[in-house]
């Protein structure tokens, strides 16, 4: 049986970086479930499906043609209908679309099986909002990463500045706040920690410190024998 580690939390809490790092360190597979919702948002725009149309979005979610590949430089390439959408996937606009399509029950149901297919030997780091509560409720280790809204907006601000994008920190704080509100208040799988999740506030922690804390838990629980590949 493969070992599943669920890493949930709001956007900007460090889930992506920490989860990819853990997957590397443990030699596990990685599920970026947010990317599936982002891909669905992009697919909806391409096929002129409204973000309100639960039925059409659910069909699209069940059948959209997507693929994840490793590039030669180690980065992940994401394909939608054969086209590389890796860059478009990460924009604020795509994130907002993802958060809207993710609120539909039908969409979440359609993506459930697709997400579970990522669970393979020796293990999976599942990164998202409902990995520990809905998708992998029996995961033996569930981590819930948080950070203050200001800290999360600040991290995103730095990331965008590094990419040469000119953004206002105040606007980003508002965006993070409204995305949180939508993700927390929706009826379908709202963002909440699983009852058995271990919560970690990363506001004052470096990525390395978060990784070390989680790896320590992996060791203590005896979930992986070899830590370095
Ligand atoms: O983690 P992210 O920013 O790529 O996620 C984009 C949106 O997708 C996020 O606002 C909420 C939604 N999402 C979700 O509802 N459930 C998940 N497991 C992952 C993401």
Tab-separated table of C-alpha atoms and ligand atoms in Angstrom:
chain	number	residue	atom	x	y	z
A	1	UNK	CA	0.000	0.000	0.000
A	2	UNK	CA	1.216	3.433	-0.872
A	3	UNK	CA	1.691	6.015	1.880
A	4	UNK	CA	-0.320	9.208	1.544
A	5	UNK	CA	0.633	12.489	3.163
A	6	UNK	CA	-2.051	15.171	2.922
A	7	UNK	CA	-0.903	18.802	2.908
A	8	UNK	CA	-3.814	21.254	3.084
A	9	UNK	CA	-4.222	24.948	3.778
A	10	UNK	CA	-5.023	28.306	2.176
A	11	UNK	CA	-3.146	29.686	-0.824
A	12	UNK	CA	0.253	31.146	-0.044
A	13	UNK	CA	0.816	29.099	3.120
A	14	UNK	CA	3.769	27.363	1.421
A	15	UNK	CA	1.998	24.103	0.501
A	16	UNK	CA	3.358	23.918	-3.047
A	17	UNK	CA	7.028	24.467	-2.216
A	18	UNK	CA	6.905	22.276	0.879
A	19	UNK	CA	4.984	19.474	-0.895
A	20	UNK	CA	7.317	19.394	-3.893
A	21	UNK	CA	10.318	19.388	-1.547
A	22	UNK	CA	8.859	16.519	0.492
A	23	UNK	CA	8.047	14.514	-2.642
A	24	UNK	CA	11.659	14.923	-3.805
A	25	UNK	CA	13.131	14.056	-0.467
A	26	UNK	CA	10.962	10.950	0.001
A	27	UNK	CA	10.883	9.859	-3.641
A	28	UNK	CA	7.066	10.117	-3.550
A	29	UNK	CA	4.647	11.187	-6.285
A	30	UNK	CA	3.108	14.637	-6.083
A	31	UNK	CA	-0.495	15.703	-6.615
A	32	UNK	CA	-1.049	19.428	-7.142
A	33	UNK	CA	-4.830	19.305	-6.831
A	34	UNK	CA	-5.105	23.085	-7.232
A	35	UNK	CA	-3.692	22.633	-10.742
A	36	UNK	CA	-6.704	20.447	-11.622
A	37	UNK	CA	-9.113	23.221	-10.586
A	38	UNK	CA	-6.965	25.760	-12.416
A	39	UNK	CA	-6.978	23.570	-15.548
A	40	UNK	CA	-10.746	23.323	-15.322
A	41	UNK	CA	-10.990	27.123	-15.092
A	42	UNK	CA	-8.884	27.445	-18.258
A	43	UNK	CA	-10.835	24.704	-20.041
A	44	UNK	CA	-14.106	26.463	-19.148
A	45	UNK	CA	-12.890	29.704	-20.748
A	46	UNK	CA	-11.714	27.829	-23.864
A	47	UNK	CA	-15.022	26.054	-24.293
A	48	UNK	CA	-17.090	29.115	-23.368
A	49	UNK	CA	-18.594	27.371	-20.340
A	50	UNK	CA	-19.821	29.760	-17.665
A	51	UNK	CA	-18.289	29.411	-14.189
A	52	UNK	CA	-21.927	29.192	-12.923
A	53	UNK	CA	-22.862	26.150	-14.999
A	54	UNK	CA	-22.481	23.214	-12.592
A	55	UNK	CA	-23.583	20.551	-15.098
A	56	UNK	CA	-21.360	21.638	-17.993
A	57	UNK	CA	-18.403	22.217	-15.654
A	58	UNK	CA	-18.827	18.765	-14.116
A	59	UNK	CA	-18.789	17.146	-17.579
A	60	UNK	CA	-15.716	19.121	-18.495
A	61	UNK	CA	-14.037	18.130	-15.203
A	62	UNK	CA	-14.700	14.434	-15.878
A	63	UNK	CA	-13.462	14.470	-19.471
A	64	UNK	CA	-10.907	17.269	-19.886
A	65	UNK	CA	-7.719	16.122	-21.579
A	66	UNK	CA	-4.845	16.964	-19.223
A	67	UNK	CA	-1.351	15.683	-18.646
A	68	UNK	CA	1.543	16.367	-16.253
A	69	UNK	CA	5.088	15.768	-17.510
A	70	UNK	CA	8.549	16.277	-16.086
A	71	UNK	CA	10.721	18.565	-18.203
A	72	UNK	CA	14.438	17.784	-18.614
A	73	UNK	CA	15.306	20.641	-16.181
A	74	UNK	CA	13.165	18.964	-13.493
A	75	UNK	CA	10.253	21.420	-13.761
A	76	UNK	CA	6.690	20.242	-14.237
A	77	UNK	CA	4.992	20.820	-17.587
A	78	UNK	CA	1.195	20.911	-17.545
A	79	UNK	CA	-0.716	20.196	-20.746
A	80	UNK	CA	-4.333	21.021	-21.543
A	81	UNK	CA	-5.571	19.380	-24.754
A	82	UNK	CA	-1.942	18.859	-25.724
A	83	UNK	CA	-0.946	22.496	-25.217
A	84	UNK	CA	1.600	23.622	-22.611
A	85	UNK	CA	-0.324	25.892	-20.204
A	86	UNK	CA	2.229	25.820	-17.352
A	87	UNK	CA	2.642	29.612	-17.280
A	88	UNK	CA	-0.997	30.551	-17.788
A	89	UNK	CA	-1.889	28.145	-15.014
A	90	UNK	CA	-0.109	30.196	-12.352
A	91	UNK	CA	-1.607	33.648	-12.993
A	92	UNK	CA	-3.852	35.382	-10.425
A	93	UNK	CA	-6.654	35.345	-12.969
A	94	UNK	CA	-6.503	31.558	-13.362
A	95	UNK	CA	-6.407	31.209	-9.553
A	96	UNK	CA	-9.604	33.247	-9.232
A	97	UNK	CA	-11.291	31.147	-11.963
A	98	UNK	CA	-10.205	27.962	-10.171
A	99	UNK	CA	-11.690	29.164	-6.909
A	100	UNK	CA	-15.045	29.810	-8.670
A	101	UNK	CA	-15.282	26.446	-10.468
A	102	UNK	CA	-14.134	24.660	-7.287
A	103	UNK	CA	-17.291	25.765	-5.449
A	104	UNK	CA	-19.518	23.371	-7.471
A	105	UNK	CA	-20.383	20.022	-5.877
A	106	UNK	CA	-20.552	18.276	-9.270
A	107	UNK	CA	-17.076	19.476	-10.170
A	108	UNK	CA	-15.625	18.222	-6.896
A	109	UNK	CA	-17.295	14.841	-7.391
A	110	UNK	CA	-15.965	14.565	-10.949
A	111	UNK	CA	-12.419	15.370	-9.850
A	112	UNK	CA	-12.465	13.019	-6.862
A	113	UNK	CA	-11.589	9.848	-8.797
A	114	UNK	CA	-9.082	11.653	-10.982
A	115	UNK	CA	-7.249	12.811	-7.867
A	116	UNK	CA	-7.277	9.361	-6.237
A	117	UNK	CA	-5.574	7.897	-9.310
A	118	UNK	CA	-2.422	9.801	-8.334
A	119	UNK	CA	-1.962	7.506	-5.310
A	120	UNK	CA	0.825	5.133	-6.362
A	121	UNK	CA	3.716	3.280	-4.739
A	122	UNK	CA	5.779	4.175	-2.832
A	123	UNK	CA	3.657	7.162	-1.799
A	124	UNK	CA	1.988	10.452	-2.595
A	125	UNK	CA	2.204	13.977	-1.270
A	126	UNK	CA	-1.287	15.341	-1.882
A	127	UNK	CA	-1.410	19.133	-1.869
A	128	UNK	CA	-4.735	20.994	-1.708
A	129	UNK	CA	-7.651	22.133	0.394
A	130	UNK	CA	-9.564	18.921	1.091
A	131	UNK	CA	-6.918	16.210	0.779
A	132	UNK	CA	-7.203	15.161	4.436
A	133	UNK	CA	-10.960	15.717	4.786
A	134	UNK	CA	-12.427	14.331	1.517
A	135	UNK	CA	-9.997	12.936	-1.050
A	136	UNK	CA	-7.701	10.899	1.235
A	137	UNK	CA	-9.503	10.800	4.600
A	138	UNK	CA	-7.441	7.764	5.692
A	139	UNK	CA	-4.054	9.381	5.055
A	140	UNK	CA	-1.797	8.437	7.999
A	141	UNK	CA	-0.297	11.931	8.125
A	142	UNK	CA	-2.253	15.146	7.553
A	143	UNK	CA	-0.603	18.523	7.712
A	144	UNK	CA	-2.527	21.795	7.712
A	145	UNK	CA	-0.304	24.756	6.835
A	146	UNK	CA	-1.439	28.296	7.603
A	147	UNK	CA	0.068	31.790	7.645
A	148	UNK	CA	-1.404	35.240	8.213
A	149	UNK	CA	-3.115	36.937	5.250
A	150	UNK	CA	-0.458	39.675	5.253
A	151	UNK	CA	2.391	37.178	5.177
A	152	UNK	CA	0.791	35.173	2.369
A	153	UNK	CA	0.163	38.312	0.308
A	154	UNK	CA	3.736	39.454	0.961
A	155	UNK	CA	5.110	36.123	-0.317
A	156	UNK	CA	3.017	36.374	-3.476
A	157	UNK	CA	4.140	39.988	-3.897
A	158	UNK	CA	7.814	38.953	-3.822
A	159	UNK	CA	7.157	36.118	-6.259
A	160	UNK	CA	5.461	38.446	-8.746
A	161	UNK	CA	8.144	41.129	-8.387
A	162	UNK	CA	10.776	38.478	-9.138
A	163	UNK	CA	8.862	37.623	-12.288
A	164	UNK	CA	8.978	41.310	-13.240
A	165	UNK	CA	5.242	41.897	-12.673
A	166	UNK	CA	4.209	45.234	-11.270
A	167	UNK	CA	1.587	44.678	-8.560
A	168	UNK	CA	0.233	46.489	-5.535
A	169	UNK	CA	0.645	44.775	-2.178
A	170	UNK	CA	-2.631	46.240	-0.994
A	171	UNK	CA	-4.488	44.738	-3.995
A	172	UNK	CA	-2.863	41.371	-3.316
A	173	UNK	CA	-3.963	41.432	0.344
A	174	UNK	CA	-7.529	42.025	-0.888
A	175	UNK	CA	-7.233	39.178	-3.420
A	176	UNK	CA	-5.949	36.749	-0.792
A	177	UNK	CA	-8.755	37.819	1.550
A	178	UNK	CA	-11.508	37.314	-1.033
A	179	UNK	CA	-10.100	33.960	-2.211
A	180	UNK	CA	-9.978	32.793	1.434
A	181	UNK	CA	-13.533	33.900	1.965
A	182	UNK	CA	-14.767	31.967	-1.080
A	183	UNK	CA	-12.757	28.828	-0.225
A	184	UNK	CA	-13.792	28.922	3.453
A	185	UNK	CA	-17.468	29.716	3.050
A	186	UNK	CA	-18.483	27.409	0.193
A	187	UNK	CA	-20.841	24.525	0.989
A	188	UNK	CA	-18.895	21.911	-1.006
A	189	UNK	CA	-15.779	20.788	0.921
A	190	UNK	CA	-14.953	24.139	2.523
A	191	UNK	CA	-11.353	24.707	3.555
A	192	UNK	CA	-11.153	23.288	7.085
A	193	UNK	CA	-8.459	21.231	8.778
A	194	UNK	CA	-9.246	17.522	9.209
A	195	UNK	CA	-9.930	16.625	12.848
A	196	UNK	CA	-6.693	14.612	12.901
A	197	UNK	CA	-4.545	17.153	11.016
A	198	UNK	CA	-1.434	18.670	12.552
A	199	UNK	CA	-1.560	22.445	12.153
A	200	UNK	CA	1.590	24.422	11.424
A	201	UNK	CA	1.644	28.217	11.235
A	202	UNK	CA	4.395	29.037	8.737
A	203	UNK	CA	4.293	32.858	9.142
A	204	UNK	CA	7.591	32.904	11.034
A	205	UNK	CA	9.134	29.729	9.598
A	206	UNK	CA	11.469	29.190	6.649
A	207	UNK	CA	10.633	26.537	4.041
A	208	UNK	CA	13.480	24.432	5.437
A	209	UNK	CA	12.065	24.631	8.974
A	210	UNK	CA	8.625	23.552	7.758
A	211	UNK	CA	10.153	20.687	5.744
A	212	UNK	CA	12.225	19.534	8.721
A	213	UNK	CA	9.181	19.560	10.995
A	214	UNK	CA	7.135	17.472	8.554
A	215	UNK	CA	10.007	15.063	7.810
A	216	UNK	CA	10.409	14.567	11.528
A	217	UNK	CA	6.734	13.578	11.764
A	218	UNK	CA	7.216	11.192	8.817
A	219	UNK	CA	10.080	9.545	10.725
A	220	UNK	CA	8.272	9.432	14.063
A	221	UNK	CA	5.243	7.795	12.430
A	222	UNK	CA	7.498	5.347	10.573
A	223	UNK	CA	5.993	6.294	7.209
A	224	UNK	CA	9.146	6.230	5.090
A	225	UNK	CA	12.352	4.347	5.596
A	226	UNK	CA	14.649	6.196	3.253
A	227	UNK	CA	14.575	9.959	3.504
A	228	UNK	CA	17.256	10.863	0.976
A	229	UNK	CA	16.921	9.494	-2.551
B	1	LIG	O1	-3.754	25.883	-4.527
B	1	LIG	P1	-4.172	26.730	-5.692
B	1	LIG	O2	-4.018	28.207	-5.458
B	1	LIG	O3	-3.546	26.295	-6.981
B	1	LIG	O4	-5.759	26.450	-5.851
B	1	LIG	C1	-6.552	27.183	-6.729
B	1	LIG	C2	-8.010	27.159	-6.268
B	1	LIG	O5	-8.530	25.831	-6.410
B	1	LIG	C3	-8.234	27.543	-4.824
B	1	LIG	O6	-8.658	28.886	-4.688
B	1	LIG	C4	-9.311	26.631	-4.320
B	1	LIG	C5	-9.359	25.510	-5.304
B	1	LIG	N1	-8.928	24.229	-4.746
B	1	LIG	C6	-9.882	23.467	-4.102
B	1	LIG	O7	-11.029	23.906	-3.954
B	1	LIG	N2	-9.566	22.235	-3.629
B	1	LIG	C7	-8.319	21.752	-3.766
B	1	LIG	N3	-8.040	20.540	-3.305
B	1	LIG	C8	-7.315	22.539	-4.392
B	1	LIG	C9	-7.651	23.786	-4.860
